[in-house]
Amino acid sequence: MDARIAMKLLVVTGALVSAAVASGGVATAQLTTIPTLPTTTTELMTTTSTTSSTTTTTTTTTVDPGDPPAGGLSISVPAAADLSPGTPVNAGAVTAQLGPVTVTDARTGLIAGWTVSVSGSDFTAGAGTPAETIARANVAYWSGPATATSGPATFLPGQLLAGDAASLSAPRIAFSALTSAGGTSATWVPGLVVSLPLTSITGQYHGTITHSVA
Amino acid sequence: MTASMRRLLAALAVAAVALATPAPAFAQQQTPGLSIRLVDAPTNRKDDPRARIYVVDHLQQGDRIARRIELGNGTDAPLPVTLYAASARIEDGQFRFGEGHVANDLTSWTRLEPGHVVVPAHGTATTTVTVVVPNDASGGERYGVVWAELPSSRGSAAVVNRVGVRMYVSVGSGKEPVTDFRIDTLTAARDEEGRPVVRTVITNTGGRAIDLAGELRLGNGPGSLSAGPFDVQLGTTLAPGDEAPAIVRLAKDLPDGPWDATVTVRSGELVKEAKASITFPSGAGASAKPVVAESVEQQRRVLIPAAAALAVTVLAGLTIYGLRLLRLRRSERLRRVLTAA
């Protein structure tokens, strides 16, 4: 009798497995992959079901509960920002507030945090002649402190104070979150300091700052 | 059997067990702005948490893989997004993104289809990343990022934001190089301001890059105190053969010790733990002698047996329940027979 019930239970497991396969929908030969799993708990469940069903068919080893995985890693849409207008060309430097940047990590499972790097272009005016170009080495970025954070992580602003502003001659780490878990987010309002070379001439300068998070 | 035949068979086997899944609903409220998520992870890496968020694979020359990536728009307006792969490298214990569209081997083997997409407001869009390793590719690990880039903001200081999925692709004809690392020593010290810190060094002893995260726990301290966990500040990524210092900053009022310090460091499913007895020196800037960390048995598969035990318990419970049900039915049948008689 034990055996029969055990059989029944196996059949139930089998049915679940095949249902999951069916819900998988169109199978394409091109895919070599399975959906990501949402949580560690589910991962454990999958592992268990995998172990118990490996004996039946090969297909079952790839099946997962098909729970919708939670969100991904996101970055906010940038706000418009200007170099403070009307700065005299001999002022030495011109600044800008870049507007808030928010990174949200809604990935789940064991992860190793996220890093935001920042890079910059030269700032040019008019035709971009040498006199109308401010090299990006003269452009400095400072993240400032986090204005808001959430989740379990150590949040590290790249350049806490204006005095820490880093030249964008090379990409810099603007912000990072050290953690073992998802569900973190941070917002900061970076500032820009553009040193004006003595050779600069009057003009409407324009440049681009890129935030990259992965 | 030739190598290519074996590869073909392997590819067929993988294709046979492959599943496509319906695109699941996106957790919009959690991800404002533009979000990115890897949808597919390889079946042979289902236990590796890294393979679920990054494109991590070991490929042979001539191999081709395809992964879907989902973009989510958490804003009220459609977002036009440009998709491309760009180079990355590991330097000073950090995974560093290349600027703009800078290419490398890996990105030249990578195609995104579509490469431009408008993600509807509060909606999602999917793109497929395909990596084809040329037959003459040399062995080794290569890095890149699949970027989803938003349009530039307006203004004279324009901002471009992009969010990506990292790629760690190892190429070689043989078996995949092992992933391994070592925690060498623990050093108790005080920083310039007199705050206690614990320093350690992690060495990547394997053949693949690792992404590290970790924590420190202090136990068995003065008056049976324990403290932690404290996040270990690591360079997050180490290339094969590299070593990186890691530091844990602690609270100033922490007693000197001695403490039993346990450092737990993880890359994906690989977890290493090291233990040492440490005592913080007195005086700012002072450092105690490094203590050789004693490696604790790997914890890697601890959770899986635990889950198996749980499953067995549940099955046993169900069996007992089923038996009872059967017995009940039979006695009912017996009663019915008896009543009929």
PDB file of N, CA, C and O in Angstrom, chain A residues 24 26 31 33-36 48 62 69-70 72-76 79-83 104 110-111 136 154 180 205-214, chain B residues 17-21 24 30 32 34-37 39-41 49 52-53 67 99 147 153-164 166 231 266 311:
ATOM      1  N   GLY A  24       5.177  26.384 -20.213  1.00  0.00           N
ATOM      2  CA  GLY A  24       6.358  26.968 -20.835  1.00  0.00           C
ATOM      3  C   GLY A  24       6.051  27.508 -22.222  1.00  0.00           C
ATOM      4  O   GLY A  24       6.743  28.362 -22.731  1.00  0.00           O
ATOM      5  N   VAL A  26       5.627  27.983 -26.210  1.00  0.00           N
ATOM      6  CA  VAL A  26       6.384  27.648 -27.406  1.00  0.00           C
ATOM      7  C   VAL A  26       7.838  27.365 -27.061  1.00  0.00           C
ATOM      8  O   VAL A  26       8.526  28.197 -26.531  1.00  0.00           O
ATOM      9  N   LEU A  31      16.754  28.485 -27.919  1.00  0.00           N
ATOM     10  CA  LEU A  31      16.986  28.794 -26.510  1.00  0.00           C
ATOM     11  C   LEU A  31      17.737  27.679 -25.814  1.00  0.00           C
ATOM     12  O   LEU A  31      17.409  26.520 -25.970  1.00  0.00           O
ATOM     13  N   THR A  33      18.155  27.916 -22.475  1.00  0.00           N
ATOM     14  CA  THR A  33      18.115  28.495 -21.144  1.00  0.00           C
ATOM     15  C   THR A  33      16.793  28.333 -20.429  1.00  0.00           C
ATOM     16  O   THR A  33      15.795  27.961 -21.027  1.00  0.00           O
ATOM     17  N   ILE A  34      16.809  28.645 -19.160  1.00  0.00           N
ATOM     18  CA  ILE A  34      15.597  28.611 -18.358  1.00  0.00           C
ATOM     19  C   ILE A  34      15.363  29.974 -17.748  1.00  0.00           C
ATOM     20  O   ILE A  34      16.268  30.792 -17.692  1.00  0.00           O
ATOM     21  N   PRO A  35      14.129  30.217 -17.283  1.00  0.00           N
ATOM     22  CA  PRO A  35      13.897  31.519 -16.669  1.00  0.00           C
ATOM     23  C   PRO A  35      14.641  31.635 -15.357  1.00  0.00           C
ATOM     24  O   PRO A  35      14.887  30.642 -14.688  1.00  0.00           O
ATOM     25  N   THR A  36      14.954  32.843 -14.990  1.00  0.00           N
ATOM     26  CA  THR A  36      15.622  33.055 -13.709  1.00  0.00           C
ATOM     27  C   THR A  36      14.626  32.819 -12.602  1.00  0.00           C
ATOM     28  O   THR A  36      13.435  32.957 -12.785  1.00  0.00           O
ATOM     29  N   THR A  48      15.086  20.672  -5.059  1.00  0.00           N
ATOM     30  CA  THR A  48      14.494  19.464  -4.517  1.00  0.00           C
ATOM     31  C   THR A  48      13.704  18.740  -5.589  1.00  0.00           C
ATOM     32  O   THR A  48      13.876  17.545  -5.809  1.00  0.00           O
ATOM     33  N   THR A  62      15.177  20.592 -16.067  1.00  0.00           N
ATOM     34  CA  THR A  62      15.254  22.009 -16.407  1.00  0.00           C
ATOM     35  C   THR A  62      14.038  22.786 -15.939  1.00  0.00           C
ATOM     36  O   THR A  62      14.008  23.991 -16.040  1.00  0.00           O
ATOM     37  N   PRO A  69       9.767  36.099 -12.181  1.00  0.00           N
ATOM     38  CA  PRO A  69      10.908  36.681 -11.483  1.00  0.00           C
ATOM     39  C   PRO A  69      10.647  38.161 -11.222  1.00  0.00           C
ATOM     40  O   PRO A  69       9.971  38.818 -12.002  1.00  0.00           O
ATOM     41  N   ALA A  70      11.166  38.643 -10.142  1.00  0.00           N
ATOM     42  CA  ALA A  70      10.936  40.044  -9.784  1.00  0.00           C
ATOM     43  C   ALA A  70      11.700  40.966 -10.725  1.00  0.00           C
ATOM     44  O   ALA A  70      12.315  40.513 -11.686  1.00  0.00           O
ATOM     45  N   GLY A  72      14.213  44.066 -12.286  1.00  0.00           N
ATOM     46  CA  GLY A  72      15.632  44.054 -12.596  1.00  0.00           C
ATOM     47  C   GLY A  72      16.366  45.194 -11.928  1.00  0.00           C
ATOM     48  O   GLY A  72      15.984  45.664 -10.866  1.00  0.00           O
ATOM     49  N   LEU A  73      17.418  45.595 -12.598  1.00  0.00           N
ATOM     50  CA  LEU A  73      18.226  46.713 -12.126  1.00  0.00           C
ATOM     51  C   LEU A  73      17.784  47.927 -12.924  1.00  0.00           C
ATOM     52  O   LEU A  73      17.674  47.841 -14.145  1.00  0.00           O
ATOM     53  N   SER A  74      17.538  49.037 -12.244  1.00  0.00           N
ATOM     54  CA  SER A  74      17.026  50.173 -13.007  1.00  0.00           C
ATOM     55  C   SER A  74      17.736  51.472 -12.669  1.00  0.00           C
ATOM     56  O   SER A  74      18.321  51.621 -11.597  1.00  0.00           O
ATOM     57  N   ILE A  75      17.670  52.395 -13.605  1.00  0.00           N
ATOM     58  CA  ILE A  75      18.221  53.741 -13.405  1.00  0.00           C
ATOM     59  C   ILE A  75      17.164  54.746 -13.842  1.00  0.00           C
ATOM     60  O   ILE A  75      16.378  54.476 -14.761  1.00  0.00           O
ATOM     61  N   SER A  76      17.138  55.884 -13.145  1.00  0.00           N
ATOM     62  CA  SER A  76      16.109  56.871 -13.437  1.00  0.00           C
ATOM     63  C   SER A  76      16.365  57.562 -14.771  1.00  0.00           C
ATOM     64  O   SER A  76      17.487  57.563 -15.287  1.00  0.00           O
ATOM     65  N   ALA A  79      17.347  64.073 -15.672  1.00  0.00           N
ATOM     66  CA  ALA A  79      16.698  65.375 -15.714  1.00  0.00           C
ATOM     67  C   ALA A  79      17.573  66.347 -16.509  1.00  0.00           C
ATOM     68  O   ALA A  79      18.787  66.185 -16.562  1.00  0.00           O
ATOM     69  N   ALA A  80      16.947  67.358 -17.093  1.00  0.00           N
ATOM     70  CA  ALA A  80      17.703  68.363 -17.840  1.00  0.00           C
ATOM     71  C   ALA A  80      18.582  69.151 -16.872  1.00  0.00           C
ATOM     72  O   ALA A  80      18.184  69.424 -15.748  1.00  0.00           O
ATOM     73  N   ALA A  81      19.803  69.442 -17.296  1.00  0.00           N
ATOM     74  CA  ALA A  81      20.706  70.191 -16.423  1.00  0.00           C
ATOM     75  C   ALA A  81      21.523  71.167 -17.258  1.00  0.00           C
ATOM     76  O   ALA A  81      21.843  70.898 -18.414  1.00  0.00           O
ATOM     77  N   ASP A  82      21.823  72.292 -16.647  1.00  0.00           N
ATOM     78  CA  ASP A  82      22.596  73.323 -17.348  1.00  0.00           C
ATOM     79  C   ASP A  82      23.799  73.744 -16.529  1.00  0.00           C
ATOM     80  O   ASP A  82      23.754  73.742 -15.305  1.00  0.00           O
ATOM     81  N   LEU A  83      24.850  74.130 -17.225  1.00  0.00           N
ATOM     82  CA  LEU A  83      25.952  74.836 -16.570  1.00  0.00           C
ATOM     83  C   LEU A  83      25.387  76.186 -16.174  1.00  0.00           C
ATOM     84  O   LEU A  83      24.578  76.762 -16.918  1.00  0.00           O
ATOM     85  N   THR A 104      17.822  51.554  -8.667  1.00  0.00           N
ATOM     86  CA  THR A 104      17.028  50.607  -7.888  1.00  0.00           C
ATOM     87  C   THR A 104      17.395  49.207  -8.332  1.00  0.00           C
ATOM     88  O   THR A 104      17.404  48.911  -9.526  1.00  0.00           O
ATOM     89  N   LEU A 110      21.061  35.863  -4.614  1.00  0.00           N
ATOM     90  CA  LEU A 110      22.355  36.298  -4.104  1.00  0.00           C
ATOM     91  C   LEU A 110      23.063  37.092  -5.177  1.00  0.00           C
ATOM     92  O   LEU A 110      23.380  36.588  -6.239  1.00  0.00           O
ATOM     93  N   ILE A 111      23.300  38.346  -4.908  1.00  0.00           N
ATOM     94  CA  ILE A 111      23.989  39.157  -5.887  1.00  0.00           C
ATOM     95  C   ILE A 111      25.096  39.922  -5.190  1.00  0.00           C
ATOM     96  O   ILE A 111      25.167  39.953  -3.972  1.00  0.00           O
ATOM     97  N   ARG A 136      37.736  67.249 -21.285  1.00  0.00           N
ATOM     98  CA  ARG A 136      36.992  66.610 -20.198  1.00  0.00           C
ATOM     99  C   ARG A 136      37.834  66.458 -18.931  1.00  0.00           C
ATOM    100  O   ARG A 136      37.290  66.256 -17.851  1.00  0.00           O
ATOM    101  N   THR A 154      25.828  48.391   2.039  1.00  0.00           N
ATOM    102  CA  THR A 154      26.703  49.497   2.398  1.00  0.00           C
ATOM    103  C   THR A 154      26.769  50.385   1.169  1.00  0.00           C
ATOM    104  O   THR A 154      27.208  49.954   0.109  1.00  0.00           O
ATOM    105  N   SER A 180      24.858  41.573  -0.403  1.00  0.00           N
ATOM    106  CA  SER A 180      24.699  40.201  -0.861  1.00  0.00           C
ATOM    107  C   SER A 180      23.266  39.970  -1.300  1.00  0.00           C
ATOM    108  O   SER A 180      22.890  38.860  -1.610  1.00  0.00           O
ATOM    109  N   TYR A 205      28.572  76.542 -24.014  1.00  0.00           N
ATOM    110  CA  TYR A 205      29.259  75.245 -23.997  1.00  0.00           C
ATOM    111  C   TYR A 205      28.279  74.111 -23.711  1.00  0.00           C
ATOM    112  O   TYR A 205      27.304  74.283 -22.971  1.00  0.00           O
ATOM    113  N   HIS A 206      28.586  72.990 -24.288  1.00  0.00           N
ATOM    114  CA  HIS A 206      27.688  71.842 -24.178  1.00  0.00           C
ATOM    115  C   HIS A 206      28.505  70.556 -24.073  1.00  0.00           C
ATOM    116  O   HIS A 206      29.462  70.367 -24.821  1.00  0.00           O
ATOM    117  N   GLY A 207      28.138  69.707 -23.146  1.00  0.00           N
ATOM    118  CA  GLY A 207      28.828  68.421 -23.023  1.00  0.00           C
ATOM    119  C   GLY A 207      27.891  67.371 -22.463  1.00  0.00           C
ATOM    120  O   GLY A 207      26.744  67.679 -22.093  1.00  0.00           O
ATOM    121  N   THR A 208      28.372  66.139 -22.411  1.00  0.00           N
ATOM    122  CA  THR A 208      27.517  65.042 -21.971  1.00  0.00           C
ATOM    123  C   THR A 208      28.192  64.262 -20.850  1.00  0.00           C
ATOM    124  O   THR A 208      29.382  63.968 -20.909  1.00  0.00           O
ATOM    125  N   ILE A 209      27.407  63.933 -19.841  1.00  0.00           N
ATOM    126  CA  ILE A 209      27.864  63.108 -18.724  1.00  0.00           C
ATOM    127  C   ILE A 209      27.082  61.790 -18.804  1.00  0.00           C
ATOM    128  O   ILE A 209      25.856  61.806 -18.945  1.00  0.00           O
ATOM    129  N   THR A 210      27.792  60.673 -18.730  1.00  0.00           N
ATOM    130  CA  THR A 210      27.107  59.371 -18.836  1.00  0.00           C
ATOM    131  C   THR A 210      27.228  58.599 -17.533  1.00  0.00           C
ATOM    132  O   THR A 210      28.330  58.412 -17.015  1.00  0.00           O
ATOM    133  N   HIS A 211      26.086  58.172 -17.007  1.00  0.00           N
ATOM    134  CA  HIS A 211      26.060  57.256 -15.862  1.00  0.00           C
ATOM    135  C   HIS A 211      25.801  55.856 -16.385  1.00  0.00           C
ATOM    136  O   HIS A 211      24.876  55.644 -17.163  1.00  0.00           O
ATOM    137  N   SER A 212      26.617  54.887 -15.947  1.00  0.00           N
ATOM    138  CA  SER A 212      26.422  53.497 -16.361  1.00  0.00           C
ATOM    139  C   SER A 212      26.286  52.647 -15.116  1.00  0.00           C
ATOM    140  O   SER A 212      27.155  52.687 -14.245  1.00  0.00           O
ATOM    141  N   VAL A 213      25.234  51.875 -15.038  1.00  0.00           N
ATOM    142  CA  VAL A 213      25.081  50.980 -13.887  1.00  0.00           C
ATOM    143  C   VAL A 213      24.896  49.542 -14.361  1.00  0.00           C
ATOM    144  O   VAL A 213      24.149  49.280 -15.293  1.00  0.00           O
ATOM    145  N   ALA A 214      25.636  48.637 -13.751  1.00  0.00           N
ATOM    146  CA  ALA A 214      25.486  47.209 -14.066  1.00  0.00           C
ATOM    147  C   ALA A 214      25.998  46.425 -12.868  1.00  0.00           C
ATOM    148  O   ALA A 214      26.694  46.966 -12.012  1.00  0.00           O
TER     149      ALA A 214
ATOM    150  N   VAL B  17      16.266  20.111 -24.112  1.00  0.00           N
ATOM    151  CA  VAL B  17      15.736  20.395 -22.786  1.00  0.00           C
ATOM    152  C   VAL B  17      15.389  21.870 -22.616  1.00  0.00           C
ATOM    153  O   VAL B  17      15.021  22.307 -21.555  1.00  0.00           O
ATOM    154  N   ALA B  18      15.525  22.613 -23.706  1.00  0.00           N
ATOM    155  CA  ALA B  18      15.284  24.048 -23.591  1.00  0.00           C
ATOM    156  C   ALA B  18      13.804  24.350 -23.473  1.00  0.00           C
ATOM    157  O   ALA B  18      12.968  23.649 -24.016  1.00  0.00           O
ATOM    158  N   LEU B  19      13.493  25.375 -22.771  1.00  0.00           N
ATOM    159  CA  LEU B  19      12.113  25.797 -22.620  1.00  0.00           C
ATOM    160  C   LEU B  19      12.023  27.281 -22.867  1.00  0.00           C
ATOM    161  O   LEU B  19      12.885  28.040 -22.466  1.00  0.00           O
ATOM    162  N   ALA B  20      10.941  27.670 -23.509  1.00  0.00           N
ATOM    163  CA  ALA B  20      10.699  29.099 -23.602  1.00  0.00           C
ATOM    164  C   ALA B  20       9.615  29.408 -22.596  1.00  0.00           C
ATOM    165  O   ALA B  20       8.725  28.612 -22.379  1.00  0.00           O
ATOM    166  N   THR B  21       9.683  30.547 -21.959  1.00  0.00           N
ATOM    167  CA  THR B  21       8.659  30.863 -20.974  1.00  0.00           C
ATOM    168  C   THR B  21       7.938  32.119 -21.387  1.00  0.00           C
ATOM    169  O   THR B  21       8.518  32.996 -22.025  1.00  0.00           O
ATOM    170  N   PRO B  24       7.050  37.140 -18.022  1.00  0.00           N
ATOM    171  CA  PRO B  24       6.257  37.370 -16.821  1.00  0.00           C
ATOM    172  C   PRO B  24       6.015  38.852 -16.583  1.00  0.00           C
ATOM    173  O   PRO B  24       6.737  39.689 -17.102  1.00  0.00           O
ATOM    174  N   GLN B  30       8.517  48.553  -8.238  1.00  0.00           N
ATOM    175  CA  GLN B  30       9.821  48.450  -7.599  1.00  0.00           C
ATOM    176  C   GLN B  30      10.918  49.097  -8.427  1.00  0.00           C
ATOM    177  O   GLN B  30      11.992  49.343  -7.926  1.00  0.00           O
ATOM    178  N   PRO B  32      11.558  52.131 -10.725  1.00  0.00           N
ATOM    179  CA  PRO B  32      11.291  53.358 -11.460  1.00  0.00           C
ATOM    180  C   PRO B  32      12.354  53.551 -12.542  1.00  0.00           C
ATOM    181  O   PRO B  32      13.455  53.026 -12.420  1.00  0.00           O
ATOM    182  N   LEU B  34      14.223  53.154 -16.149  1.00  0.00           N
ATOM    183  CA  LEU B  34      14.425  52.065 -17.111  1.00  0.00           C
ATOM    184  C   LEU B  34      15.103  50.900 -16.393  1.00  0.00           C
ATOM    185  O   LEU B  34      16.150  51.077 -15.781  1.00  0.00           O
ATOM    186  N   SER B  35      14.520  49.735 -16.492  1.00  0.00           N
ATOM    187  CA  SER B  35      15.133  48.591 -15.832  1.00  0.00           C
ATOM    188  C   SER B  35      15.510  47.530 -16.845  1.00  0.00           C
ATOM    189  O   SER B  35      14.973  47.479 -17.955  1.00  0.00           O
ATOM    190  N   ILE B  36      16.450  46.697 -16.446  1.00  0.00           N
ATOM    191  CA  ILE B  36      16.928  45.637 -17.323  1.00  0.00           C
ATOM    192  C   ILE B  36      17.019  44.358 -16.507  1.00  0.00           C
ATOM    193  O   ILE B  36      17.336  44.380 -15.319  1.00  0.00           O
ATOM    194  N   ARG B  37      16.716  43.235 -17.159  1.00  0.00           N
ATOM    195  CA  ARG B  37      16.719  41.964 -16.437  1.00  0.00           C
ATOM    196  C   ARG B  37      17.020  40.837 -17.413  1.00  0.00           C
ATOM    197  O   ARG B  37      16.492  40.800 -18.518  1.00  0.00           O
ATOM    198  N   VAL B  39      16.474  37.303 -18.709  1.00  0.00           N
ATOM    199  CA  VAL B  39      15.325  36.393 -18.606  1.00  0.00           C
ATOM    200  C   VAL B  39      15.782  34.943 -18.595  1.00  0.00           C
ATOM    201  O   VAL B  39      15.230  34.109 -17.887  1.00  0.00           O
ATOM    202  N   ASP B  40      16.791  34.631 -19.397  1.00  0.00           N
ATOM    203  CA  ASP B  40      17.219  33.237 -19.535  1.00  0.00           C
ATOM    204  C   ASP B  40      18.531  32.980 -18.816  1.00  0.00           C
ATOM    205  O   ASP B  40      19.460  33.760 -18.906  1.00  0.00           O
ATOM    206  N   ALA B  41      18.577  31.858 -18.134  1.00  0.00           N
ATOM    207  CA  ALA B  41      19.834  31.416 -17.537  1.00  0.00           C
ATOM    208  C   ALA B  41      20.082  29.987 -17.994  1.00  0.00           C
ATOM    209  O   ALA B  41      19.134  29.231 -18.199  1.00  0.00           O
ATOM    210  N   PRO B  49      23.842  31.727  -8.658  1.00  0.00           N
ATOM    211  CA  PRO B  49      23.058  32.966  -8.650  1.00  0.00           C
ATOM    212  C   PRO B  49      23.593  34.006  -9.626  1.00  0.00           C
ATOM    213  O   PRO B  49      22.836  34.829 -10.132  1.00  0.00           O
ATOM    214  N   ARG B  52      22.116  34.036 -13.089  1.00  0.00           N
ATOM    215  CA  ARG B  52      20.736  34.498 -13.223  1.00  0.00           C
ATOM    216  C   ARG B  52      20.648  35.983 -13.432  1.00  0.00           C
ATOM    217  O   ARG B  52      19.598  36.493 -13.817  1.00  0.00           O
ATOM    218  N   ILE B  53      21.706  36.698 -13.108  1.00  0.00           N
ATOM    219  CA  ILE B  53      21.646  38.144 -13.317  1.00  0.00           C
ATOM    220  C   ILE B  53      22.655  38.625 -14.355  1.00  0.00           C
ATOM    221  O   ILE B  53      22.519  39.699 -14.885  1.00  0.00           O
ATOM    222  N   ARG B  67      20.336  34.667 -25.386  1.00  0.00           N
ATOM    223  CA  ARG B  67      19.700  34.969 -24.100  1.00  0.00           C
ATOM    224  C   ARG B  67      18.736  36.119 -24.315  1.00  0.00           C
ATOM    225  O   ARG B  67      19.067  37.074 -25.006  1.00  0.00           O
ATOM    226  N   GLU B  99      34.014  52.922 -21.893  1.00  0.00           N
ATOM    227  CA  GLU B  99      33.238  54.109 -22.210  1.00  0.00           C
ATOM    228  C   GLU B  99      32.453  53.903 -23.491  1.00  0.00           C
ATOM    229  O   GLU B  99      32.941  53.258 -24.427  1.00  0.00           O
ATOM    230  N   TRP B 147      24.237  47.008 -22.835  1.00  0.00           N
ATOM    231  CA  TRP B 147      23.691  48.274 -22.328  1.00  0.00           C
ATOM    232  C   TRP B 147      22.341  48.591 -22.934  1.00  0.00           C
ATOM    233  O   TRP B 147      22.124  48.381 -24.129  1.00  0.00           O
ATOM    234  N   SER B 153      19.501  63.762 -21.860  1.00  0.00           N
ATOM    235  CA  SER B 153      18.602  64.811 -21.368  1.00  0.00           C
ATOM    236  C   SER B 153      18.946  66.117 -22.072  1.00  0.00           C
ATOM    237  O   SER B 153      20.013  66.262 -22.656  1.00  0.00           O
ATOM    238  N   ARG B 154      18.042  67.089 -21.955  1.00  0.00           N
ATOM    239  CA  ARG B 154      18.313  68.390 -22.572  1.00  0.00           C
ATOM    240  C   ARG B 154      19.204  69.227 -21.663  1.00  0.00           C
ATOM    241  O   ARG B 154      19.440  68.867 -20.517  1.00  0.00           O
ATOM    242  N   GLY B 155      19.652  70.321 -22.141  1.00  0.00           N
ATOM    243  CA  GLY B 155      20.457  71.228 -21.331  1.00  0.00           C
ATOM    244  C   GLY B 155      21.909  71.208 -21.756  1.00  0.00           C
ATOM    245  O   GLY B 155      22.340  70.336 -22.509  1.00  0.00           O
ATOM    246  N   SER B 156      22.658  72.182 -21.234  1.00  0.00           N
ATOM    247  CA  SER B 156      24.053  72.295 -21.657  1.00  0.00           C
ATOM    248  C   SER B 156      24.932  71.252 -20.967  1.00  0.00           C
ATOM    249  O   SER B 156      25.997  70.924 -21.455  1.00  0.00           O
ATOM    250  N   ALA B 157      24.488  70.749 -19.796  1.00  0.00           N
ATOM    251  CA  ALA B 157      25.186  69.624 -19.183  1.00  0.00           C
ATOM    252  C   ALA B 157      24.247  68.424 -19.320  1.00  0.00           C
ATOM    253  O   ALA B 157      23.485  68.100 -18.413  1.00  0.00           O
ATOM    254  N   ALA B 158      24.284  67.830 -20.484  1.00  0.00           N
ATOM    255  CA  ALA B 158      23.339  66.757 -20.795  1.00  0.00           C
ATOM    256  C   ALA B 158      23.761  65.481 -20.076  1.00  0.00           C
ATOM    257  O   ALA B 158      24.946  65.227 -19.884  1.00  0.00           O
ATOM    258  N   VAL B 159      22.780  64.704 -19.663  1.00  0.00           N
ATOM    259  CA  VAL B 159      23.068  63.464 -18.958  1.00  0.00           C
ATOM    260  C   VAL B 159      22.511  62.291 -19.759  1.00  0.00           C
ATOM    261  O   VAL B 159      21.395  62.346 -20.272  1.00  0.00           O
ATOM    262  N   VAL B 160      23.351  61.247 -19.889  1.00  0.00           N
ATOM    263  CA  VAL B 160      22.907  60.004 -20.517  1.00  0.00           C
ATOM    264  C   VAL B 160      22.983  58.922 -19.442  1.00  0.00           C
ATOM    265  O   VAL B 160      24.019  58.764 -18.803  1.00  0.00           O
ATOM    266  N   ASN B 161      21.886  58.246 -19.217  1.00  0.00           N
ATOM    267  CA  ASN B 161      21.897  57.150 -18.252  1.00  0.00           C
ATOM    268  C   ASN B 161      21.724  55.824 -18.985  1.00  0.00           C
ATOM    269  O   ASN B 161      20.925  55.708 -19.898  1.00  0.00           O
ATOM    270  N   ARG B 162      22.518  54.831 -18.567  1.00  0.00           N
ATOM    271  CA  ARG B 162      22.356  53.518 -19.166  1.00  0.00           C
ATOM    272  C   ARG B 162      22.461  52.450 -18.085  1.00  0.00           C
ATOM    273  O   ARG B 162      23.144  52.639 -17.069  1.00  0.00           O
ATOM    274  N   VAL B 163      21.779  51.367 -18.310  1.00  0.00           N
ATOM    275  CA  VAL B 163      21.741  50.287 -17.329  1.00  0.00           C
ATOM    276  C   VAL B 163      22.042  48.994 -18.081  1.00  0.00           C
ATOM    277  O   VAL B 163      21.626  48.825 -19.225  1.00  0.00           O
ATOM    278  N   GLY B 164      22.826  48.115 -17.462  1.00  0.00           N
ATOM    279  CA  GLY B 164      23.295  46.965 -18.233  1.00  0.00           C
ATOM    280  C   GLY B 164      23.321  45.649 -17.497  1.00  0.00           C
ATOM    281  O   GLY B 164      23.115  45.568 -16.290  1.00  0.00           O
ATOM    282  N   ARG B 166      25.955  42.493 -17.103  1.00  0.00           N
ATOM    283  CA  ARG B 166      27.355  42.133 -17.330  1.00  0.00           C
ATOM    284  C   ARG B 166      27.473  40.800 -18.048  1.00  0.00           C
ATOM    285  O   ARG B 166      26.605  39.936 -17.918  1.00  0.00           O
ATOM    286  N   ASP B 231      29.420  44.328   6.673  1.00  0.00           N
ATOM    287  CA  ASP B 231      29.736  44.130   5.248  1.00  0.00           C
ATOM    288  C   ASP B 231      31.232  44.243   5.019  1.00  0.00           C
ATOM    289  O   ASP B 231      31.886  45.127   5.553  1.00  0.00           O
ATOM    290  N   ARG B 266      31.621  35.223  -0.663  1.00  0.00           N
ATOM    291  CA  ARG B 266      30.889  34.423  -1.626  1.00  0.00           C
ATOM    292  C   ARG B 266      31.047  34.985  -3.031  1.00  0.00           C
ATOM    293  O   ARG B 266      31.072  36.185  -3.250  1.00  0.00           O
ATOM    294  N   ALA B 311      11.813  18.264   2.175  1.00  0.00           N
ATOM    295  CA  ALA B 311      10.975  17.613   1.181  1.00  0.00           C
ATOM    296  C   ALA B 311      10.601  16.213   1.649  1.00  0.00           C
ATOM    297  O   ALA B 311       9.452  15.773   1.510  1.00  0.00           O
TER     298      ALA B 311
END
